[in-house]
Structures are given as C-alpha cells and as structure tokens.
C-alpha cells in the first residue's frame, strides 16, 4: 500500500493487489481501516475476478462507500471512500 497526503477529492492510498486473493486483500483493508485518515479515498487495483465481486459487497459492512469501478482489460480499479470512523 502506498499512502500520500491529499485533499478530500484526491486519492490518499493505493492498494495494487495484482492477483492476490480476496482473503488477503480483505485482511489488509480491515487492518488499514484504523491507519488511514477518516473519510480518505482509497484506490484498489486488482486482476483477481473474486476481488471484483467481493469488494463491492465488503464496503457497506466496513462503513466504506464504493464510488467507482473501472475495468481496463484484465484490471479493475476501485475508488473507495473509507469510513469517517472504522466500523470494525
């Protein structure tokens, strides 16, 4: 995960998940809920089709909001607004 400071409308952190399985990505995201600034934007990039299905389902339970999903070839990039406070 790469993190940079940003305004409300810029990406604060990027998770380039490559082909990592959803279980590993979910665990990373759940740990980082407490590390990232409240309400920041997180970009998640993946080529794993299971992540493409699971991430949108994970967001509401974590208090996060999925803002967009963009497919480019085999890659999907998600833009997620992290919760104002960690829901977990």
PDB file of N, CA and C in Angstrom:
ATOM      1  N   UNK A   1       0.847  -1.164   0.000  1.00  0.00           N
ATOM      2  CA  UNK A   1       0.000   0.000   0.000  1.00  0.00           C
ATOM      3  C   UNK A   1       0.891   1.224   0.000  1.00  0.00           C
ATOM      4  N   UNK A   2       0.580   2.178  -0.864  1.00  0.00           N
ATOM      5  CA  UNK A   2       1.292   3.441  -0.924  1.00  0.00           C
ATOM      6  C   UNK A   2       0.357   4.520  -0.406  1.00  0.00           C
ATOM      7  N   UNK A   3       0.823   5.393   0.479  1.00  0.00           N
ATOM      8  CA  UNK A   3      -0.022   6.454   1.019  1.00  0.00           C
ATOM      9  C   UNK A   3       0.621   7.803   0.782  1.00  0.00           C
ATOM     10  N   UNK A   4      -0.206   8.763   0.389  1.00  0.00           N
ATOM     11  CA  UNK A   4       0.240  10.132   0.248  1.00  0.00           C
ATOM     12  C   UNK A   4      -0.851  11.035   0.802  1.00  0.00           C
ATOM     13  N   UNK A   5      -0.463  12.179   1.356  1.00  0.00           N
ATOM     14  CA  UNK A   5      -1.498  13.091   1.840  1.00  0.00           C
ATOM     15  C   UNK A   5      -2.270  13.662   0.671  1.00  0.00           C
ATOM     16  N   UNK A   6      -3.542  13.940   0.874  1.00  0.00           N
ATOM     17  CA  UNK A   6      -4.332  14.501  -0.205  1.00  0.00           C
ATOM     18  C   UNK A   6      -5.547  15.225   0.322  1.00  0.00           C
ATOM     19  N   UNK A   7      -6.105  16.077  -0.505  1.00  0.00           N
ATOM     20  CA  UNK A   7      -7.334  16.767  -0.159  1.00  0.00           C
ATOM     21  C   UNK A   7      -8.481  15.773  -0.239  1.00  0.00           C
ATOM     22  N   UNK A   8      -9.666  16.217   0.107  1.00  0.00           N
ATOM     23  CA  UNK A   8     -10.830  15.333   0.125  1.00  0.00           C
ATOM     24  C   UNK A   8     -11.096  14.657  -1.210  1.00  0.00           C
ATOM     25  N   UNK A   9     -10.692  15.271  -2.312  1.00  0.00           N
ATOM     26  CA  UNK A   9     -11.023  14.726  -3.623  1.00  0.00           C
ATOM     27  C   UNK A   9      -9.843  14.045  -4.306  1.00  0.00           C
ATOM     28  N   UNK A  10      -8.753  13.788  -3.579  1.00  0.00           N
ATOM     29  CA  UNK A  10      -7.619  13.085  -4.166  1.00  0.00           C
ATOM     30  C   UNK A  10      -7.409  11.754  -3.464  1.00  0.00           C
ATOM     31  N   UNK A  11      -6.845  10.821  -4.179  1.00  0.00           N
ATOM     32  CA  UNK A  11      -6.569   9.503  -3.623  1.00  0.00           C
ATOM     33  C   UNK A  11      -5.472   9.631  -2.568  1.00  0.00           C
ATOM     34  N   UNK A  12      -5.723   9.069  -1.402  1.00  0.00           N
ATOM     35  CA  UNK A  12      -4.775   9.120  -0.294  1.00  0.00           C
ATOM     36  C   UNK A  12      -3.867   7.903  -0.297  1.00  0.00           C
ATOM     37  N   UNK A  13      -4.419   6.739  -0.679  1.00  0.00           N
ATOM     38  CA  UNK A  13      -3.641   5.499  -0.655  1.00  0.00           C
ATOM     39  C   UNK A  13      -4.065   4.615  -1.811  1.00  0.00           C
ATOM     40  N   UNK A  14      -3.114   3.803  -2.284  1.00  0.00           N
ATOM     41  CA  UNK A  14      -3.365   2.869  -3.376  1.00  0.00           C
ATOM     42  C   UNK A  14      -2.940   1.476  -2.932  1.00  0.00           C
ATOM     43  N   UNK A  15      -3.837   0.524  -3.133  1.00  0.00           N
ATOM     44  CA  UNK A  15      -3.500  -0.881  -2.926  1.00  0.00           C
ATOM     45  C   UNK A  15      -3.432  -1.508  -4.316  1.00  0.00           C
ATOM     46  N   UNK A  16      -2.224  -1.828  -4.778  1.00  0.00           N
ATOM     47  CA  UNK A  16      -2.047  -2.523  -6.052  1.00  0.00           C
ATOM     48  C   UNK A  16      -1.996  -4.002  -5.714  1.00  0.00           C
ATOM     49  N   UNK A  17      -3.152  -4.644  -5.761  1.00  0.00           N
ATOM     50  CA  UNK A  17      -3.310  -6.015  -5.289  1.00  0.00           C
ATOM     51  C   UNK A  17      -2.848  -7.059  -6.296  1.00  0.00           C
ATOM     52  N   UNK A  18      -2.640  -6.643  -7.531  1.00  0.00           N
ATOM     53  CA  UNK A  18      -2.237  -7.625  -8.548  1.00  0.00           C
ATOM     54  C   UNK A  18      -3.210  -8.786  -8.565  1.00  0.00           C
ATOM     55  N   UNK A  19      -2.687 -10.001  -8.461  1.00  0.00           N
ATOM     56  CA  UNK A  19      -3.513 -11.200  -8.463  1.00  0.00           C
ATOM     57  C   UNK A  19      -3.748 -11.786  -7.082  1.00  0.00           C
ATOM     58  N   UNK A  20      -3.477 -11.002  -6.022  1.00  0.00           N
ATOM     59  CA  UNK A  20      -3.676 -11.502  -4.665  1.00  0.00           C
ATOM     60  C   UNK A  20      -5.130 -11.915  -4.465  1.00  0.00           C
ATOM     61  N   UNK A  21      -5.363 -12.967  -3.698  1.00  0.00           N
ATOM     62  CA  UNK A  21      -6.743 -13.422  -3.456  1.00  0.00           C
ATOM     63  C   UNK A  21      -7.489 -12.471  -2.521  1.00  0.00           C
ATOM     64  N   UNK A  22      -8.806 -12.503  -2.610  1.00  0.00           N
ATOM     65  CA  UNK A  22      -9.658 -11.638  -1.817  1.00  0.00           C
ATOM     66  C   UNK A  22      -9.377 -11.753  -0.319  1.00  0.00           C
ATOM     67  N   UNK A  23      -9.134 -12.937   0.176  1.00  0.00           N
ATOM     68  CA  UNK A  23      -8.917 -13.129   1.608  1.00  0.00           C
ATOM     69  C   UNK A  23      -7.752 -12.267   2.104  1.00  0.00           C
ATOM     70  N   UNK A  24      -6.707 -12.183   1.335  1.00  0.00           N
ATOM     71  CA  UNK A  24      -5.544 -11.354   1.724  1.00  0.00           C
ATOM     72  C   UNK A  24      -5.855  -9.871   1.608  1.00  0.00           C
ATOM     73  N   UNK A  25      -6.578  -9.504   0.563  1.00  0.00           N
ATOM     74  CA  UNK A  25      -6.934  -8.097   0.361  1.00  0.00           C
ATOM     75  C   UNK A  25      -7.889  -7.638   1.463  1.00  0.00           C
ATOM     76  N   UNK A  26      -8.870  -8.456   1.781  1.00  0.00           N
ATOM     77  CA  UNK A  26      -9.817  -8.104   2.849  1.00  0.00           C
ATOM     78  C   UNK A  26      -9.082  -7.894   4.171  1.00  0.00           C
ATOM     79  N   UNK A  27      -8.182  -8.797   4.520  1.00  0.00           N
ATOM     80  CA  UNK A  27      -7.428  -8.674   5.766  1.00  0.00           C
ATOM     81  C   UNK A  27      -6.609  -7.379   5.778  1.00  0.00           C
ATOM     82  N   UNK A  28      -5.986  -7.047   4.667  1.00  0.00           N
ATOM     83  CA  UNK A  28      -5.214  -5.805   4.573  1.00  0.00           C
ATOM     84  C   UNK A  28      -6.119  -4.591   4.765  1.00  0.00           C
ATOM     85  N   UNK A  29      -7.240  -4.570   4.069  1.00  0.00           N
ATOM     86  CA  UNK A  29      -8.160  -3.439   4.170  1.00  0.00           C
ATOM     87  C   UNK A  29      -8.683  -3.278   5.590  1.00  0.00           C
ATOM     88  N   UNK A  30      -9.013  -4.376   6.226  1.00  0.00           N
ATOM     89  CA  UNK A  30      -9.543  -4.306   7.583  1.00  0.00           C
ATOM     90  C   UNK A  30      -8.493  -3.808   8.575  1.00  0.00           C
ATOM     91  N   UNK A  31      -7.242  -4.175   8.375  1.00  0.00           N
ATOM     92  CA  UNK A  31      -6.172  -3.647   9.232  1.00  0.00           C
ATOM     93  C   UNK A  31      -5.969  -2.153   8.985  1.00  0.00           C
ATOM     94  N   UNK A  32      -6.057  -1.743   7.738  1.00  0.00           N
ATOM     95  CA  UNK A  32      -5.771  -0.357   7.372  1.00  0.00           C
ATOM     96  C   UNK A  32      -6.921   0.598   7.684  1.00  0.00           C
ATOM     97  N   UNK A  33      -8.096   0.090   8.002  1.00  0.00           N
ATOM     98  CA  UNK A  33      -9.198   0.972   8.376  1.00  0.00           C
ATOM     99  C   UNK A  33      -8.792   1.908   9.504  1.00  0.00           C
ATOM    100  N   UNK A  34      -7.941   1.416  10.390  1.00  0.00           N
ATOM    101  CA  UNK A  34      -7.520   2.199  11.548  1.00  0.00           C
ATOM    102  C   UNK A  34      -6.309   3.079  11.255  1.00  0.00           C
ATOM    103  N   UNK A  35      -5.591   2.801  10.184  1.00  0.00           N
ATOM    104  CA  UNK A  35      -4.374   3.546   9.848  1.00  0.00           C
ATOM    105  C   UNK A  35      -4.618   4.716   8.900  1.00  0.00           C
ATOM    106  N   UNK A  36      -5.627   4.584   8.059  1.00  0.00           N
ATOM    107  CA  UNK A  36      -5.884   5.618   7.058  1.00  0.00           C
ATOM    108  C   UNK A  36      -6.680   6.770   7.662  1.00  0.00           C
ATOM    109  N   UNK A  37      -6.506   7.969   7.139  1.00  0.00           N
ATOM    110  CA  UNK A  37      -7.281   9.105   7.641  1.00  0.00           C
ATOM    111  C   UNK A  37      -8.777   8.868   7.427  1.00  0.00           C
ATOM    112  N   UNK A  38      -9.600   9.235   8.394  1.00  0.00           N
ATOM    113  CA  UNK A  38     -11.050   9.065   8.242  1.00  0.00           C
ATOM    114  C   UNK A  38     -11.566   9.772   6.994  1.00  0.00           C
ATOM    115  N   UNK A  39     -12.391   9.082   6.225  1.00  0.00           N
ATOM    116  CA  UNK A  39     -13.007   9.660   5.040  1.00  0.00           C
ATOM    117  C   UNK A  39     -12.115   9.789   3.833  1.00  0.00           C
ATOM    118  N   UNK A  40     -10.911   9.223   3.886  1.00  0.00           N
ATOM    119  CA  UNK A  40      -9.988   9.351   2.754  1.00  0.00           C
ATOM    120  C   UNK A  40     -10.454   8.500   1.571  1.00  0.00           C
ATOM    121  N   UNK A  41      -9.833   8.760   0.427  1.00  0.00           N
ATOM    122  CA  UNK A  41     -10.093   7.960  -0.768  1.00  0.00           C
ATOM    123  C   UNK A  41      -8.997   6.917  -0.927  1.00  0.00           C
ATOM    124  N   UNK A  42      -9.421   5.701  -1.166  1.00  0.00           N
ATOM    125  CA  UNK A  42      -8.517   4.575  -1.367  1.00  0.00           C
ATOM    126  C   UNK A  42      -8.777   4.006  -2.754  1.00  0.00           C
ATOM    127  N   UNK A  43      -7.704   3.773  -3.493  1.00  0.00           N
ATOM    128  CA  UNK A  43      -7.826   3.108  -4.791  1.00  0.00           C
ATOM    129  C   UNK A  43      -7.320   1.682  -4.626  1.00  0.00           C
ATOM    130  N   UNK A  44      -8.110   0.713  -5.098  1.00  0.00           N
ATOM    131  CA  UNK A  44      -7.729  -0.694  -5.068  1.00  0.00           C
ATOM    132  C   UNK A  44      -7.680  -1.179  -6.511  1.00  0.00           C
ATOM    133  N   UNK A  45      -6.529  -1.739  -6.909  1.00  0.00           N
ATOM    134  CA  UNK A  45      -6.337  -2.226  -8.272  1.00  0.00           C
ATOM    135  C   UNK A  45      -6.131  -3.728  -8.200  1.00  0.00           C
ATOM    136  N   UNK A  46      -6.876  -4.476  -9.020  1.00  0.00           N
ATOM    137  CA  UNK A  46      -6.818  -5.937  -8.969  1.00  0.00           C
ATOM    138  C   UNK A  46      -7.020  -6.556 -10.344  1.00  0.00           C
ATOM    139  N   UNK A  47      -6.491  -7.770 -10.492  1.00  0.00           N
ATOM    140  CA  UNK A  47      -6.785  -8.581 -11.674  1.00  0.00           C
ATOM    141  C   UNK A  47      -7.558  -9.835 -11.274  1.00  0.00           C
ATOM    142  N   UNK A  48      -7.781 -10.021  -9.975  1.00  0.00           N
ATOM    143  CA  UNK A  48      -8.481 -11.209  -9.481  1.00  0.00           C
ATOM    144  C   UNK A  48      -9.988 -11.012  -9.609  1.00  0.00           C
ATOM    145  N   UNK A  49     -10.674 -11.862 -10.377  1.00  0.00           N
ATOM    146  CA  UNK A  49     -12.123 -11.715 -10.546  1.00  0.00           C
ATOM    147  C   UNK A  49     -12.900 -11.829  -9.232  1.00  0.00           C
ATOM    148  N   UNK A  50     -12.385 -12.562  -8.256  1.00  0.00           N
ATOM    149  CA  UNK A  50     -13.093 -12.684  -6.972  1.00  0.00           C
ATOM    150  C   UNK A  50     -13.076 -11.371  -6.205  1.00  0.00           C
ATOM    151  N   UNK A  51     -11.986 -10.624  -6.325  1.00  0.00           N
ATOM    152  CA  UNK A  51     -11.924  -9.311  -5.676  1.00  0.00           C
ATOM    153  C   UNK A  51     -12.946  -8.388  -6.315  1.00  0.00           C
ATOM    154  N   UNK A  52     -13.094  -8.475  -7.616  1.00  0.00           N
ATOM    155  CA  UNK A  52     -14.055  -7.635  -8.340  1.00  0.00           C
ATOM    156  C   UNK A  52     -15.474  -7.836  -7.820  1.00  0.00           C
ATOM    157  N   UNK A  53     -15.791  -9.063  -7.416  1.00  0.00           N
ATOM    158  CA  UNK A  53     -17.127  -9.375  -6.903  1.00  0.00           C
ATOM    159  C   UNK A  53     -17.228  -9.050  -5.416  1.00  0.00           C
ATOM    160  N   UNK A  54     -16.190  -9.371  -4.655  1.00  0.00           N
ATOM    161  CA  UNK A  54     -16.256  -9.277  -3.190  1.00  0.00           C
ATOM    162  C   UNK A  54     -16.099  -7.855  -2.652  1.00  0.00           C
ATOM    163  N   UNK A  55     -15.267  -7.036  -3.257  1.00  0.00           N
ATOM    164  CA  UNK A  55     -15.018  -5.699  -2.719  1.00  0.00           C
ATOM    165  C   UNK A  55     -16.290  -4.860  -2.624  1.00  0.00           C
ATOM    166  N   UNK A  56     -17.127  -4.813  -3.663  1.00  0.00           N
ATOM    167  CA  UNK A  56     -18.368  -4.038  -3.530  1.00  0.00           C
ATOM    168  C   UNK A  56     -19.266  -4.545  -2.394  1.00  0.00           C
ATOM    169  N   UNK A  57     -19.249  -5.838  -2.134  1.00  0.00           N
ATOM    170  CA  UNK A  57     -20.041  -6.396  -1.036  1.00  0.00           C
ATOM    171  C   UNK A  57     -19.427  -6.070   0.321  1.00  0.00           C
ATOM    172  N   UNK A  58     -18.117  -5.956   0.396  1.00  0.00           N
ATOM    173  CA  UNK A  58     -17.414  -5.676   1.638  1.00  0.00           C
ATOM    174  C   UNK A  58     -17.633  -4.236   2.113  1.00  0.00           C
ATOM    175  N   UNK A  59     -17.683  -3.305   1.184  1.00  0.00           N
ATOM    176  CA  UNK A  59     -17.728  -1.877   1.522  1.00  0.00           C
ATOM    177  C   UNK A  59     -18.820  -1.506   2.529  1.00  0.00           C
ATOM    178  N   UNK A  60     -20.086  -1.838   2.318  1.00  0.00           N
ATOM    179  CA  UNK A  60     -21.112  -1.406   3.272  1.00  0.00           C
ATOM    180  C   UNK A  60     -20.880  -1.929   4.688  1.00  0.00           C
ATOM    181  N   UNK A  61     -20.449  -3.156   4.825  1.00  0.00           N
ATOM    182  CA  UNK A  61     -20.207  -3.725   6.146  1.00  0.00           C
ATOM    183  C   UNK A  61     -19.048  -3.058   6.868  1.00  0.00           C
ATOM    184  N   UNK A  62     -18.105  -2.495   6.101  1.00  0.00           N
ATOM    185  CA  UNK A  62     -16.952  -1.813   6.687  1.00  0.00           C
ATOM    186  C   UNK A  62     -17.222  -0.328   6.898  1.00  0.00           C
ATOM    187  N   UNK A  63     -18.378   0.132   6.436  1.00  0.00           N
ATOM    188  CA  UNK A  63     -18.682   1.556   6.543  1.00  0.00           C
ATOM    189  C   UNK A  63     -18.081   2.374   5.424  1.00  0.00           C
ATOM    190  N   UNK A  64     -17.534   1.706   4.418  1.00  0.00           N
ATOM    191  CA  UNK A  64     -16.913   2.375   3.272  1.00  0.00           C
ATOM    192  C   UNK A  64     -17.945   2.535   2.156  1.00  0.00           C
ATOM    193  N   UNK A  65     -17.645   3.444   1.224  1.00  0.00           N
ATOM    194  CA  UNK A  65     -18.537   3.690   0.094  1.00  0.00           C
ATOM    195  C   UNK A  65     -17.780   3.455  -1.200  1.00  0.00           C
ATOM    196  N   UNK A  66     -18.287   2.567  -2.029  1.00  0.00           N
ATOM    197  CA  UNK A  66     -17.687   2.340  -3.342  1.00  0.00           C
ATOM    198  C   UNK A  66     -18.143   3.465  -4.260  1.00  0.00           C
ATOM    199  N   UNK A  67     -17.197   4.273  -4.729  1.00  0.00           N
ATOM    200  CA  UNK A  67     -17.523   5.409  -5.578  1.00  0.00           C
ATOM    201  C   UNK A  67     -17.484   5.068  -7.055  1.00  0.00           C
ATOM    202  N   UNK A  68     -16.554   4.181  -7.442  1.00  0.00           N
ATOM    203  CA  UNK A  68     -16.473   3.806  -8.851  1.00  0.00           C
ATOM    204  C   UNK A  68     -15.695   2.513  -9.009  1.00  0.00           C
ATOM    205  N   UNK A  69     -15.940   1.873 -10.143  1.00  0.00           N
ATOM    206  CA  UNK A  69     -15.189   0.686 -10.554  1.00  0.00           C
ATOM    207  C   UNK A  69     -14.951   0.820 -12.046  1.00  0.00           C
ATOM    208  N   UNK A  70     -13.688   0.717 -12.449  1.00  0.00           N
ATOM    209  CA  UNK A  70     -13.339   0.885 -13.857  1.00  0.00           C
ATOM    210  C   UNK A  70     -12.528  -0.309 -14.325  1.00  0.00           C
ATOM    211  N   UNK A  71     -13.027  -0.965 -15.376  1.00  0.00           N
ATOM    212  CA  UNK A  71     -12.327  -2.102 -15.973  1.00  0.00           C
ATOM    213  C   UNK A  71     -11.478  -1.623 -17.137  1.00  0.00           C
ATOM    214  N   UNK A  72     -10.221  -2.078 -17.141  1.00  0.00           N
ATOM    215  CA  UNK A  72      -9.305  -1.816 -18.245  1.00  0.00           C
ATOM    216  C   UNK A  72      -8.626  -3.131 -18.558  1.00  0.00           C
ATOM    217  N   UNK A  73      -9.090  -3.793 -19.599  1.00  0.00           N
ATOM    218  CA  UNK A  73      -8.550  -5.115 -19.911  1.00  0.00           C
ATOM    219  C   UNK A  73      -8.841  -6.071 -18.777  1.00  0.00           C
ATOM    220  N   UNK A  74      -7.799  -6.697 -18.234  1.00  0.00           N
ATOM    221  CA  UNK A  74      -7.954  -7.651 -17.138  1.00  0.00           C
ATOM    222  C   UNK A  74      -7.937  -6.981 -15.760  1.00  0.00           C
ATOM    223  N   UNK A  75      -7.718  -5.684 -15.727  1.00  0.00           N
ATOM    224  CA  UNK A  75      -7.556  -4.966 -14.464  1.00  0.00           C
ATOM    225  C   UNK A  75      -8.809  -4.180 -14.107  1.00  0.00           C
ATOM    226  N   UNK A  76      -9.155  -4.202 -12.823  1.00  0.00           N
ATOM    227  CA  UNK A  76     -10.238  -3.371 -12.313  1.00  0.00           C
ATOM    228  C   UNK A  76      -9.667  -2.440 -11.254  1.00  0.00           C
ATOM    229  N   UNK A  77     -10.021  -1.154 -11.355  1.00  0.00           N
ATOM    230  CA  UNK A  77      -9.629  -0.153 -10.365  1.00  0.00           C
ATOM    231  C   UNK A  77     -10.887   0.323  -9.654  1.00  0.00           C
ATOM    232  N   UNK A  78     -10.863   0.227  -8.326  1.00  0.00           N
ATOM    233  CA  UNK A  78     -11.974   0.682  -7.496  1.00  0.00           C
ATOM    234  C   UNK A  78     -11.557   1.951  -6.776  1.00  0.00           C
ATOM    235  N   UNK A  79     -12.473   2.880  -6.638  1.00  0.00           N
ATOM    236  CA  UNK A  79     -12.268   4.058  -5.819  1.00  0.00           C
ATOM    237  C   UNK A  79     -13.230   3.952  -4.644  1.00  0.00           C
ATOM    238  N   UNK A  80     -12.668   3.928  -3.432  1.00  0.00           N
ATOM    239  CA  UNK A  80     -13.455   3.682  -2.223  1.00  0.00           C
ATOM    240  C   UNK A  80     -13.260   4.839  -1.248  1.00  0.00           C
ATOM    241  N   UNK A  81     -14.371   5.376  -0.756  1.00  0.00           N
ATOM    242  CA  UNK A  81     -14.314   6.366   0.330  1.00  0.00           C
ATOM    243  C   UNK A  81     -14.317   5.577   1.626  1.00  0.00           C
ATOM    244  N   UNK A  82     -13.231   5.676   2.374  1.00  0.00           N
ATOM    245  CA  UNK A  82     -13.127   4.948   3.639  1.00  0.00           C
ATOM    246  C   UNK A  82     -14.042   5.615   4.667  1.00  0.00           C
ATOM    247  N   UNK A  83     -14.432   4.864   5.691  1.00  0.00           N
ATOM    248  CA  UNK A  83     -15.391   5.405   6.653  1.00  0.00           C
ATOM    249  C   UNK A  83     -14.807   6.570   7.458  1.00  0.00           C
ATOM    250  N   UNK A  84     -15.704   7.426   7.937  1.00  0.00           N
ATOM    251  CA  UNK A  84     -15.281   8.525   8.804  1.00  0.00           C
ATOM    252  C   UNK A  84     -14.693   7.950  10.091  1.00  0.00           C
ATOM    253  N   UNK A  85     -15.221   6.824  10.516  1.00  0.00           N
ATOM    254  CA  UNK A  85     -14.677   6.071  11.658  1.00  0.00           C
ATOM    255  C   UNK A  85     -14.739   4.607  11.269  1.00  0.00           C
ATOM    256  N   UNK A  86     -13.760   3.848  11.714  1.00  0.00           N
ATOM    257  CA  UNK A  86     -13.727   2.419  11.406  1.00  0.00           C
ATOM    258  C   UNK A  86     -14.961   1.741  11.965  1.00  0.00           C
ATOM    259  N   UNK A  87     -15.644   0.965  11.120  1.00  0.00           N
ATOM    260  CA  UNK A  87     -16.867   0.277  11.523  1.00  0.00           C
ATOM    261  C   UNK A  87     -16.568  -1.085  12.132  1.00  0.00           C
ATOM    262  N   UNK A  88     -15.321  -1.546  12.020  1.00  0.00           N
ATOM    263  CA  UNK A  88     -14.999  -2.884  12.511  1.00  0.00           C
ATOM    264  C   UNK A  88     -14.490  -2.847  13.925  1.00  0.00           C
TER     265      UNK A  88
END
